[in-house]
Structure formats: structure tokens, C-alpha cells
mmCIF file of C-alpha atoms and ligand atoms in Angstrom:
data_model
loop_
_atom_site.group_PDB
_atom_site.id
_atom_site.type_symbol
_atom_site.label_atom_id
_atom_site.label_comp_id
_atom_site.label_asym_id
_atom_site.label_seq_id
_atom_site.Cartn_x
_atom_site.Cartn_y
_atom_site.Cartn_z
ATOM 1 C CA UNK X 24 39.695 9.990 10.172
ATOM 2 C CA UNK X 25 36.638 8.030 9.915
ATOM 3 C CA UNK X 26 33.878 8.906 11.932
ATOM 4 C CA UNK X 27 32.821 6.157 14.501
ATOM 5 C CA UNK X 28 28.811 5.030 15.256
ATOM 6 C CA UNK X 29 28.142 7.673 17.421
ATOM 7 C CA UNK X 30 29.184 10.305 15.130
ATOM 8 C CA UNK X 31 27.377 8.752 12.147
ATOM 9 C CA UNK X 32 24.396 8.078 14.146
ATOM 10 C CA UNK X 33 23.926 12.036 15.055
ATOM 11 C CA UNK X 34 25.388 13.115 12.059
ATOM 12 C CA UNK X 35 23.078 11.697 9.595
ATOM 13 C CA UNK X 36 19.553 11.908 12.850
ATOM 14 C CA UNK X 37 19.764 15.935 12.500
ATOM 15 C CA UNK X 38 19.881 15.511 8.677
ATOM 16 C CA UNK X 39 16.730 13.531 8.537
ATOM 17 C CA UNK X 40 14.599 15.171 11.284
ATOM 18 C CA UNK X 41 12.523 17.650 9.163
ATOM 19 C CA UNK X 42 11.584 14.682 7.413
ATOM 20 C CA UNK X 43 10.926 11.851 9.775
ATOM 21 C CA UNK X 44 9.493 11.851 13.491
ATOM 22 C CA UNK X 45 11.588 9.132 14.317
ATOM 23 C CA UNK X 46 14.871 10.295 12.626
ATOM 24 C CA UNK X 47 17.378 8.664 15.292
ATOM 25 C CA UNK X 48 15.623 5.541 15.761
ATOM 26 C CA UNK X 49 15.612 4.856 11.969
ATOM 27 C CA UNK X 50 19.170 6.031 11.389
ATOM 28 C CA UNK X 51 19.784 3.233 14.245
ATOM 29 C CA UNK X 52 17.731 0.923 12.610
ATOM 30 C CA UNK X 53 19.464 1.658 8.852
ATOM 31 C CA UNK X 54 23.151 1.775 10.722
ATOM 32 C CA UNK X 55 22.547 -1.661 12.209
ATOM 33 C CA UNK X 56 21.679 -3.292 9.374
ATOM 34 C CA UNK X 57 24.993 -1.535 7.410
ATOM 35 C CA UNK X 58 26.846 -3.448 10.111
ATOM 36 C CA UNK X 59 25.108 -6.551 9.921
ATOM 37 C CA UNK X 60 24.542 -6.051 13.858
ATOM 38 C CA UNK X 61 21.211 -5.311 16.204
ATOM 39 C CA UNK X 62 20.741 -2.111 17.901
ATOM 40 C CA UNK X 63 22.706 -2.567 21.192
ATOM 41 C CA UNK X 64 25.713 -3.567 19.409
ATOM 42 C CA UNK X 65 25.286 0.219 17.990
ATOM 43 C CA UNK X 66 25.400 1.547 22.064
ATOM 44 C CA UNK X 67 27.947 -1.090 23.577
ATOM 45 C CA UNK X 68 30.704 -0.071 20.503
ATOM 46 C CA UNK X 69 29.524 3.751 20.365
ATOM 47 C CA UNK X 70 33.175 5.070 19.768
ATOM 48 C CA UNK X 71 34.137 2.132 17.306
ATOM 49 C CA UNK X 72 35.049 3.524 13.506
ATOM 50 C CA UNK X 73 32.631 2.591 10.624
ATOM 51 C CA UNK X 74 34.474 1.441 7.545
ATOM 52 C CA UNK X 75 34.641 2.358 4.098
ATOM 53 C CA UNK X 76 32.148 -0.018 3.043
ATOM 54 C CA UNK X 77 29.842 0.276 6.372
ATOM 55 C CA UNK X 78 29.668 3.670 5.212
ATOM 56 C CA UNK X 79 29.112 3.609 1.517
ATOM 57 C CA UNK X 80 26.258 0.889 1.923
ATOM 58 C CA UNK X 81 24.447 2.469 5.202
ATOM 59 C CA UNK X 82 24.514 6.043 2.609
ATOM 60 C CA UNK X 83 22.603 4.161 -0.076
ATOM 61 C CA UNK X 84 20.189 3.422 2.748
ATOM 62 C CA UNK X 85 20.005 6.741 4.044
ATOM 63 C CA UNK X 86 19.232 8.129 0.808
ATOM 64 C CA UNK X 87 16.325 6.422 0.454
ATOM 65 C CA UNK X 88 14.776 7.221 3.788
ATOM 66 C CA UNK X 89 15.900 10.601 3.195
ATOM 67 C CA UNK X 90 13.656 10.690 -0.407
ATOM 68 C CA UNK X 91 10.812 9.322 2.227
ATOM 69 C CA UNK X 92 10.940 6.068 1.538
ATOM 70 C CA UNK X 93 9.748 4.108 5.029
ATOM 71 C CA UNK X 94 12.506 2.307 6.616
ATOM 72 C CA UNK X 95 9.976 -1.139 6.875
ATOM 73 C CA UNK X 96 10.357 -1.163 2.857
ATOM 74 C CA UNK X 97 13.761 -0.533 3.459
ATOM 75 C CA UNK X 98 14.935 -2.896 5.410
ATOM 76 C CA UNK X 99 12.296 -5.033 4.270
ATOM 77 C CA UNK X 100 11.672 -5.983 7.737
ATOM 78 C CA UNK X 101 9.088 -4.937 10.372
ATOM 79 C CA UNK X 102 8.246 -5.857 14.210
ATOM 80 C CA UNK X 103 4.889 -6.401 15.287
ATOM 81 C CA UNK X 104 3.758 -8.194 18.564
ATOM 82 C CA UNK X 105 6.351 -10.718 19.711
ATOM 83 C CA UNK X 106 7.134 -11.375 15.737
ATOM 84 C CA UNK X 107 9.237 -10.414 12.997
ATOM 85 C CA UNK X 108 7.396 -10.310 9.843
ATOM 86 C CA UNK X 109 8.980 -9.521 6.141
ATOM 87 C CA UNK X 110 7.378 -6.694 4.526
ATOM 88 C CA UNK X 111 7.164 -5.826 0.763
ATOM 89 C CA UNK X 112 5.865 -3.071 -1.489
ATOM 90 C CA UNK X 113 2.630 -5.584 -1.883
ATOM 91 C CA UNK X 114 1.289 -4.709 1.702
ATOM 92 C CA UNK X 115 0.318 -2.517 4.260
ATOM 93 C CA UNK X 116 3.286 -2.138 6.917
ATOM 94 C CA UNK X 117 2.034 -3.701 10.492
ATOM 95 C CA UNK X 118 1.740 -1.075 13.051
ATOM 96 C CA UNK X 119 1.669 -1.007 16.631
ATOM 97 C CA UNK X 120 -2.387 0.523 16.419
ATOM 98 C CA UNK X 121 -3.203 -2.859 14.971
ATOM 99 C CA UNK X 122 -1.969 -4.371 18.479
ATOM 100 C CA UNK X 123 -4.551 -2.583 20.566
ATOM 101 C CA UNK X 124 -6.824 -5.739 18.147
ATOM 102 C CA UNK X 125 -4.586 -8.436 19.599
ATOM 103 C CA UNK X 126 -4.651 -7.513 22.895
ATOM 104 C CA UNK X 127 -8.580 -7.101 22.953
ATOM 105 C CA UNK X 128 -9.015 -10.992 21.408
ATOM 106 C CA UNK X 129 -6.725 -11.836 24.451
ATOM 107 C CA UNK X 130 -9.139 -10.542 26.688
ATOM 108 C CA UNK X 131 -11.699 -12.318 24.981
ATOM 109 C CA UNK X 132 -10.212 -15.657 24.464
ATOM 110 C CA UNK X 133 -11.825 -17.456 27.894
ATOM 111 C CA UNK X 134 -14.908 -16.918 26.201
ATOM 112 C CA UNK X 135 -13.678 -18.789 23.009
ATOM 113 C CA UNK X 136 -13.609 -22.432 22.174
ATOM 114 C CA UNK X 137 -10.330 -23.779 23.289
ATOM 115 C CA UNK X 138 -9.665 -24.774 19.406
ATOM 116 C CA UNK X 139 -11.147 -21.700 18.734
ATOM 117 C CA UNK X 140 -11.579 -21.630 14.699
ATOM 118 C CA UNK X 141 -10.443 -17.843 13.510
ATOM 119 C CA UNK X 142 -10.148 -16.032 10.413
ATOM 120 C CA UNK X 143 -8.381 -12.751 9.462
ATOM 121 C CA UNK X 144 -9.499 -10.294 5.918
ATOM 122 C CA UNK X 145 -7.295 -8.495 3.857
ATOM 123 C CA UNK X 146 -3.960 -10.216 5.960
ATOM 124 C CA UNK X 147 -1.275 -8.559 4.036
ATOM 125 C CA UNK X 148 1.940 -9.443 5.698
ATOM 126 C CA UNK X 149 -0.100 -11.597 8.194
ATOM 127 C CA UNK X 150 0.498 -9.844 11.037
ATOM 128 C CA UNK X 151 -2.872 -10.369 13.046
ATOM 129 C CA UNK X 152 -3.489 -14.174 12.027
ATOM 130 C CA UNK X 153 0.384 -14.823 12.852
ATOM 131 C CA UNK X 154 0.043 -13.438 16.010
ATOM 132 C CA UNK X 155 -2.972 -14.881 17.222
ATOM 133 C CA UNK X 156 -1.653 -18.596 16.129
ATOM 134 C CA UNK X 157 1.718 -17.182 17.880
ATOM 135 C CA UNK X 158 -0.788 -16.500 21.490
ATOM 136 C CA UNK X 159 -2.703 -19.718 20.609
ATOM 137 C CA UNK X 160 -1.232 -22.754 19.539
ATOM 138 C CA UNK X 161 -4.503 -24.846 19.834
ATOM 139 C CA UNK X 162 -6.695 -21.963 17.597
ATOM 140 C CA UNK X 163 -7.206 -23.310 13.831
ATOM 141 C CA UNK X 164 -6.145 -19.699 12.205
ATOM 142 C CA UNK X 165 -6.917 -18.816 8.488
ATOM 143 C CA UNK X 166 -5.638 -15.643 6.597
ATOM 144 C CA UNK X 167 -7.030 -14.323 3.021
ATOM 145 C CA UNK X 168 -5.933 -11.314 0.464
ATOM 146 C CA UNK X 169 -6.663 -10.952 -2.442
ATOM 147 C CA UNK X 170 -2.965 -9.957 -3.934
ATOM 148 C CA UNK X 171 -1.201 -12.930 -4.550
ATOM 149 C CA UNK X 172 2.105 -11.560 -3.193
ATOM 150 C CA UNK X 173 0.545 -10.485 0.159
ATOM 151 C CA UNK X 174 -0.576 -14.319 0.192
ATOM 152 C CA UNK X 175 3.111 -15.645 -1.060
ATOM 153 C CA UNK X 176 4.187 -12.875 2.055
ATOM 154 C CA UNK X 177 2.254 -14.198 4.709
ATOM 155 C CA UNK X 178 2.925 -17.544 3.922
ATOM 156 C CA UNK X 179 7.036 -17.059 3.836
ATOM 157 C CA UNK X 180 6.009 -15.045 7.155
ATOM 158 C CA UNK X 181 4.802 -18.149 8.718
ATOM 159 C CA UNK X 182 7.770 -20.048 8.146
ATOM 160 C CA UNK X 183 10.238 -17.788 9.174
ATOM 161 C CA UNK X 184 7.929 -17.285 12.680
ATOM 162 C CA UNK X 185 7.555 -21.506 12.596
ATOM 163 C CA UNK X 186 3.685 -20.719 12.468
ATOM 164 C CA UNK X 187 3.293 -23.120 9.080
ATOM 165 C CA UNK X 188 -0.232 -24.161 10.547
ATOM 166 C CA UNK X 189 -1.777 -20.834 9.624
ATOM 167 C CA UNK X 190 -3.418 -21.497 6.601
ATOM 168 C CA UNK X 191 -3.272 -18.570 3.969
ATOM 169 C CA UNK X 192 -5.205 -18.601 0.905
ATOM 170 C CA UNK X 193 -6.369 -16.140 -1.964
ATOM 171 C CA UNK X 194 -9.590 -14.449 -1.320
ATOM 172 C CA UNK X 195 -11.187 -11.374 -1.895
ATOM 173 C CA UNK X 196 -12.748 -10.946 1.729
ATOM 174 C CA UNK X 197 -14.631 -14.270 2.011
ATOM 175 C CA UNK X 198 -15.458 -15.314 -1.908
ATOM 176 C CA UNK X 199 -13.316 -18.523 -1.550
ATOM 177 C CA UNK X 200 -14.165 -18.876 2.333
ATOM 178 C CA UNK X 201 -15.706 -21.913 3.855
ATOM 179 C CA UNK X 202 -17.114 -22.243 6.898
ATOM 180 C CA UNK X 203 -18.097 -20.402 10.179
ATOM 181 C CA UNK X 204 -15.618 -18.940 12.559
ATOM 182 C CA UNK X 205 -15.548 -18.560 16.484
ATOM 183 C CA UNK X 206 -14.037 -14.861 15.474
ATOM 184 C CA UNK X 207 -13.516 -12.997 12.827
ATOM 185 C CA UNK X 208 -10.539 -9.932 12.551
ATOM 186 C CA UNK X 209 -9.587 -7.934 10.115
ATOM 187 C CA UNK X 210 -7.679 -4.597 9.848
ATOM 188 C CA UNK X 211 -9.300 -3.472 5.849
ATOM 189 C CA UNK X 212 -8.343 -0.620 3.938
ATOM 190 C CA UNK X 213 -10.864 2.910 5.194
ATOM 191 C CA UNK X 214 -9.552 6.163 3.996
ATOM 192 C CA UNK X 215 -11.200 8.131 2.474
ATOM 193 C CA UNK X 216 -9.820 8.302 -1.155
ATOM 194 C CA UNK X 217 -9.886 12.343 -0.555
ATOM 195 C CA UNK X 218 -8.038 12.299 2.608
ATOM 196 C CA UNK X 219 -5.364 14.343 2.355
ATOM 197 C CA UNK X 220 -3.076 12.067 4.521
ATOM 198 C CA UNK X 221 -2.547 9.768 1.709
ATOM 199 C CA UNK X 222 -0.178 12.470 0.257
ATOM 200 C CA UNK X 223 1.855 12.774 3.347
ATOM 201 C CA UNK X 224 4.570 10.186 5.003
ATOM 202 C CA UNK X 225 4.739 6.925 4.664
ATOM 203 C CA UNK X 226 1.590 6.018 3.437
ATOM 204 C CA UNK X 227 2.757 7.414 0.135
ATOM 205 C CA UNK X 228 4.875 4.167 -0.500
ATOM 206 C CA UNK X 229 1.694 1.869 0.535
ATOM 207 C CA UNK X 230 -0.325 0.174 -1.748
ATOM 208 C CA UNK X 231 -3.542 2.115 -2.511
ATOM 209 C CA UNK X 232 -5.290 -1.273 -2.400
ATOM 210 C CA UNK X 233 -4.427 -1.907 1.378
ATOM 211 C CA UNK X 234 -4.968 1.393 2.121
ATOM 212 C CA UNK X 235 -8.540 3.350 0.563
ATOM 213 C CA UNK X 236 -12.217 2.118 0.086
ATOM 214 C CA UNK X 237 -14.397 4.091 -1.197
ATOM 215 C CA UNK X 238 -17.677 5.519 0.343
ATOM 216 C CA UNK X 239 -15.456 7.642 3.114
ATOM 217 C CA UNK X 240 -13.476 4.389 3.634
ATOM 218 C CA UNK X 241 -16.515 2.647 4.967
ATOM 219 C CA UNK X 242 -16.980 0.596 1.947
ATOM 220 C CA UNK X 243 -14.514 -2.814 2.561
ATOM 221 C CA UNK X 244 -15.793 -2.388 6.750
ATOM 222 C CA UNK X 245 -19.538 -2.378 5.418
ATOM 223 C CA UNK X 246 -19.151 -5.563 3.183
ATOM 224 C CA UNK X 247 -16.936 -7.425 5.692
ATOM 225 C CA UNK X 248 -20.108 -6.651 8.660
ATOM 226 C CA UNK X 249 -22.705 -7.361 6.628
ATOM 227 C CA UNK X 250 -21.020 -10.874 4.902
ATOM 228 C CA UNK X 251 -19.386 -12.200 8.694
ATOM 229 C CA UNK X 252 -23.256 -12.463 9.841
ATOM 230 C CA UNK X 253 -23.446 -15.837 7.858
ATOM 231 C CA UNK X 254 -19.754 -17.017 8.757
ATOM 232 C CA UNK X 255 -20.076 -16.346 12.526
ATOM 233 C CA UNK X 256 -20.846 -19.354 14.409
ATOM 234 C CA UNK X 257 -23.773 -18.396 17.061
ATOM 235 C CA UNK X 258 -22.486 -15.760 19.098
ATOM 236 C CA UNK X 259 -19.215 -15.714 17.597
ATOM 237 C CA UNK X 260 -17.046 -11.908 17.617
ATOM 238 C CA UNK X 261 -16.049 -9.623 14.783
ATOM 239 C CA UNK X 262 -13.615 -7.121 15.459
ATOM 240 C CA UNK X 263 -12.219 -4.586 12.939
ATOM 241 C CA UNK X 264 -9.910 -1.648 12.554
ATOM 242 C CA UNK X 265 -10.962 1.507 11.208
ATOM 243 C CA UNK X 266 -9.832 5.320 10.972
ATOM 244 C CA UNK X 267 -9.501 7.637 14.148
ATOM 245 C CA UNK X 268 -12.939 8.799 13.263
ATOM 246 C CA UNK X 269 -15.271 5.913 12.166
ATOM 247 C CA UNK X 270 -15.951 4.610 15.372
ATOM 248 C CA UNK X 271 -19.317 5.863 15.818
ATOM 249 C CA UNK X 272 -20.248 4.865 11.836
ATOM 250 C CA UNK X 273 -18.685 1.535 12.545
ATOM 251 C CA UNK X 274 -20.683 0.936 15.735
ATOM 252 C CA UNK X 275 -23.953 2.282 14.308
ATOM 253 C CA UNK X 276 -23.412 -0.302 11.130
ATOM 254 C CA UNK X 277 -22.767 -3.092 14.053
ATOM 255 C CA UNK X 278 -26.234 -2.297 15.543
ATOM 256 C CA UNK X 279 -28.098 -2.116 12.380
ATOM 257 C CA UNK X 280 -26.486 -5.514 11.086
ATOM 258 C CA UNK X 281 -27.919 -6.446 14.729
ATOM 259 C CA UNK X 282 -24.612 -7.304 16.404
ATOM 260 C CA UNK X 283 -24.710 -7.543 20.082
ATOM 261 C CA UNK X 284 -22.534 -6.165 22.678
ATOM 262 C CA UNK X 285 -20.605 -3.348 20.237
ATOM 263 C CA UNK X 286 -17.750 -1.751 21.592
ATOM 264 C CA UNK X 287 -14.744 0.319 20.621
ATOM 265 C CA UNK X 288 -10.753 0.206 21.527
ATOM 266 C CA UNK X 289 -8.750 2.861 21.771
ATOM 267 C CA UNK X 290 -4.727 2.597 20.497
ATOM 268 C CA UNK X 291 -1.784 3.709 22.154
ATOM 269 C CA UNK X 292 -1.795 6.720 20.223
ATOM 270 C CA UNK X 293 -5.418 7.553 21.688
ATOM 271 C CA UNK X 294 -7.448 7.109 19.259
ATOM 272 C CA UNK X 295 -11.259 4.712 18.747
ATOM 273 C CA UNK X 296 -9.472 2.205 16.522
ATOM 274 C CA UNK X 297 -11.275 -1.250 16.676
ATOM 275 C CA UNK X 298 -14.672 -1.574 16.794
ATOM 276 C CA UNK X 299 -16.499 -5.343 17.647
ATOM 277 C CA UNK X 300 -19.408 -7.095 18.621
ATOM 278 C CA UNK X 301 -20.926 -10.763 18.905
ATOM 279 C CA UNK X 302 -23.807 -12.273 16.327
ATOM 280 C CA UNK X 303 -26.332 -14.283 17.376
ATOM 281 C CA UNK X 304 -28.757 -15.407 14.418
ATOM 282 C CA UNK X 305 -31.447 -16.329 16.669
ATOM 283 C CA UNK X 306 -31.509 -12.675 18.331
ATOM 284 C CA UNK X 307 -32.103 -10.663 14.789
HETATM 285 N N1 LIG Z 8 -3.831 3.034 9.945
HETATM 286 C C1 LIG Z 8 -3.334 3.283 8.635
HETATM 287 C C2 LIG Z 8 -3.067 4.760 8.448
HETATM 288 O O1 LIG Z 8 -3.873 5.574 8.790
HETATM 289 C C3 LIG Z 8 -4.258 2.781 7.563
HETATM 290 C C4 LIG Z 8 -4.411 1.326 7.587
HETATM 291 C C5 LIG Z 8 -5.603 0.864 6.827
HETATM 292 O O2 LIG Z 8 -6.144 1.539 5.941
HETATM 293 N N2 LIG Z 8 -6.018 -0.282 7.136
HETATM 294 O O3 LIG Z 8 -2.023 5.108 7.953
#
């Protein structure tokens, strides 16, 4: 007898729980993909037998998750605000925290030009400049990295999202940058290289180089504050991510660089996770 999707499905969930938090959703997420289907098909055809070869290939998937592999690298495949983005070893995976960034430039963007010119640091799959040009089809959006694959990424990103007038380029933070920008985003690497997180979940599978800067982490957030001073048009916002306890560092660099107007965002999770503020050259 072969056992049908809803056997599978809490089969294979109890197997992986001491080893992921979200052990149903990504045996969901591994099972669809076995059966070349999306997740509903999974609920409306519970009772339905997987084959042979359903079986075989969603097992090799399995596996992998099971050795703690993250299922974005897996599938190769990641949501993030109303896109679908392609991820690869290369990059950071998007997550939701990064969102709480989106949703503050929306709250921002009366204040902005309406061809608002924008720039994002370190994009990696693209995520935050695809988004943005997704919210704002007048805004002129750039994106830089400085890993040629994360560029190659974010590029194939923007054509499978039909976002093709994001420009992304090679950069490390804003050496090849022209310009001066309404606003300025990024989401950099900050942990700490001693923080013992790195050896835990997925973050193990992550690129070091998206994910650790040295001096605490605050090493990549200094250089990108200090540098945006002379790429910010007058007036013109900065907001970056940064770990679940940096905000006050990241606020106190903000005042010292003389930013105006510093303020911090908390993510879904609950945590101070972007910190921002406006430049005005003639105020410092
Ligand atoms: N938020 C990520 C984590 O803590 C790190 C992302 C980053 O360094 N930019 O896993």
C-alpha cells in the first residue's frame, strides 16, 4: 500500500521536528515540489497515494533538510514581500525581518520625490531593491554586491519578477557608485564573528560574507553611515538592518555622523531591527 499525502506529510513532520521549528510547513513545502504542485493541492487531494517516484525524489529532499540543510537552498526558491525570488548558496536567504524595512520606506514614501532615486548595499538575492521597484514603478532603483553571483542572482531575479529596470551592478558598498540618492537601504552582514548563533540552524549553510563583520558586527553598518553622508541628496533617508541588539549602537553612530530624526523598527518577531535617519549637509 502506498501511503497517500497526508500520511507522508505527518510521517516524515514528526521525523524532522527536533531539528526544525517549522518541520510540517517544510515537509509541505519539500512534498509540493516532489509533486510538481503548490501547497493547497497538498490539502484538497489529502487522501490521494504518492507514487513510486513522488516518493523516491521528495526522500532525496528530505534528507537534506533532515542533515539541516534550509529548505530556501533546497528548493532554491524563497518568498519575500509580494515576490518570488531564486536563492543560491551565494546569498543571504530573504526573511520576513527584512520586511519590517519595506514597510517603513512605505510609510515614508509621501515624503519622497515621486521618481524617487534609491539604492540598496550588499543586495544579495535582491530582495529589498526588487521590492521597492515592485511598490514603485516610477522610483529609479539600483542594487550592488560585491559577489558576482549575488549580482548574476538579482539580476535573473528581476526578470523572473518583470522588474528588468532595477539596475544591479558590482560594488563593494558604494566603490563603483555614482551619484546621490533620495534613500538609501541596506540589510549588511553584523554578527559578531564570535556569536555563537552562527553554529546553529540555518545560518550554517549562509555565506559568511553576507552574514559577519567584524568589530561586533558593527563594522559594514559603520562604513555604510559614515560613506551615505556624501551620497544622500539633502535630507535624503538611510535605513539599515542590524542584530536584535545594535539598535542603540546603531542609533548612537546615526547621531554622531549627525543624522537627523533617528529611529528604530521593530520586526514581527519583536525585536529593534532597522534603524534610520535623514542627512542634511547644511545642519552638521
Ligand atoms: N538576520 C540574520 C540572522 O540573524 C542575519 C542577516 C545579516 O547578517 N544581515 O540570521
Amino acid at each position: 500500500m502506498r501511503l497517500s499525502i497526508e500520511q507522508i506529510i505527518s510521517q516524515f513532520s514528526q521525523q524532522l521536528m527536533v531539528n526544525s521549528d517549522t518541520a510540517k510547513l517544510d515537509v509541505e513545502l519539500l512534498l509540493a515540489r516532489s509533486l510538481g504542485k503548490d501547497r493547497t493541492y497538498l490539502y484538497t487531494w489529502s487522501d490521494k497515494p504518492v507514487t513510486e517516484k513522488e516518493e523516491s525524489t521528495f526522500k532525496a529532499l528530505f534528507a537534506r533538510r533532515l542533515k539541516g540543510e534550509p529548505v530556501a537552498y533546497i528548493l532554491e526558491q524563497q518568498a519575500f514581500w509580494d515576490l518570488e525570488l531564486k536563492t543560491a548558496e551565494h546569498t543571504l536567504i530573504p526573511r520576513a525581518d527584512t520586511e519590517t524595512l519595506i514597510e517603513w520606506v512605505l510609510e515614508l514614501a509621501d515624503a519622497l520625490p515621486e521618481c524617487a532615486k534609491v539604492i540598496d548595499l550588499g543586495t544579495g538575492t535582491g530582495a529589498i531593491a526588487l521590492s521597492l521597484a515592485h511598490e514603485f514603478p516610477l522610483w529609479e532603483v539600483q542594487g550592488v554586491d560585491v559577489i558576482p553571483q549575488a549580482v548574476e542572482l538579482a539580476q535573473h531575479n528581476a526578470i523572473l519578477n518583470q522588474l528588468e529596470r532595477v539596475l544591479f551592478f558590482q560594488s563593494s558598498w558604494f566603490d563603483q557608485v555614482e551619484g546621490r540618492f533620495d534613500l538609501i537601504v541596506s540589510n549588511p552582514p553584523y554578527i559578531d564573528p564570535d556569536d555563537e548563533h552562527l553554529a546553529q540552524g540555518d545560518v550554517r549553510f549562509e555565506p559568511k560574507s553576507a552574514l559577519v563583520a567584524d568589530n561586533k558586527g558593527l563594522a559594514d553598518l559603520e562604513l555604510i553611515a559614515e560613506h551615505s553622508r556624501d551620497y544622500l541628496v539633502e535630507g535624503g533617508w538611510l535605513l539599515m538592518e542590524h542584530g536584535y541588539d545594535q539598535q542603540s549602537a546603531v542609533q548612537q553612530l546615526l547621531i554622531t555622523l549627525g543624522y537627523q530624526h533617528v529611529a528604530t523598527r521593530i520586526d514581527l518577531g519583536g525585536n529593534p531591527r532597522i534603524t534610520g535617519g535623514q542627512f542634511y549637509k547644511g545642519a552638521v
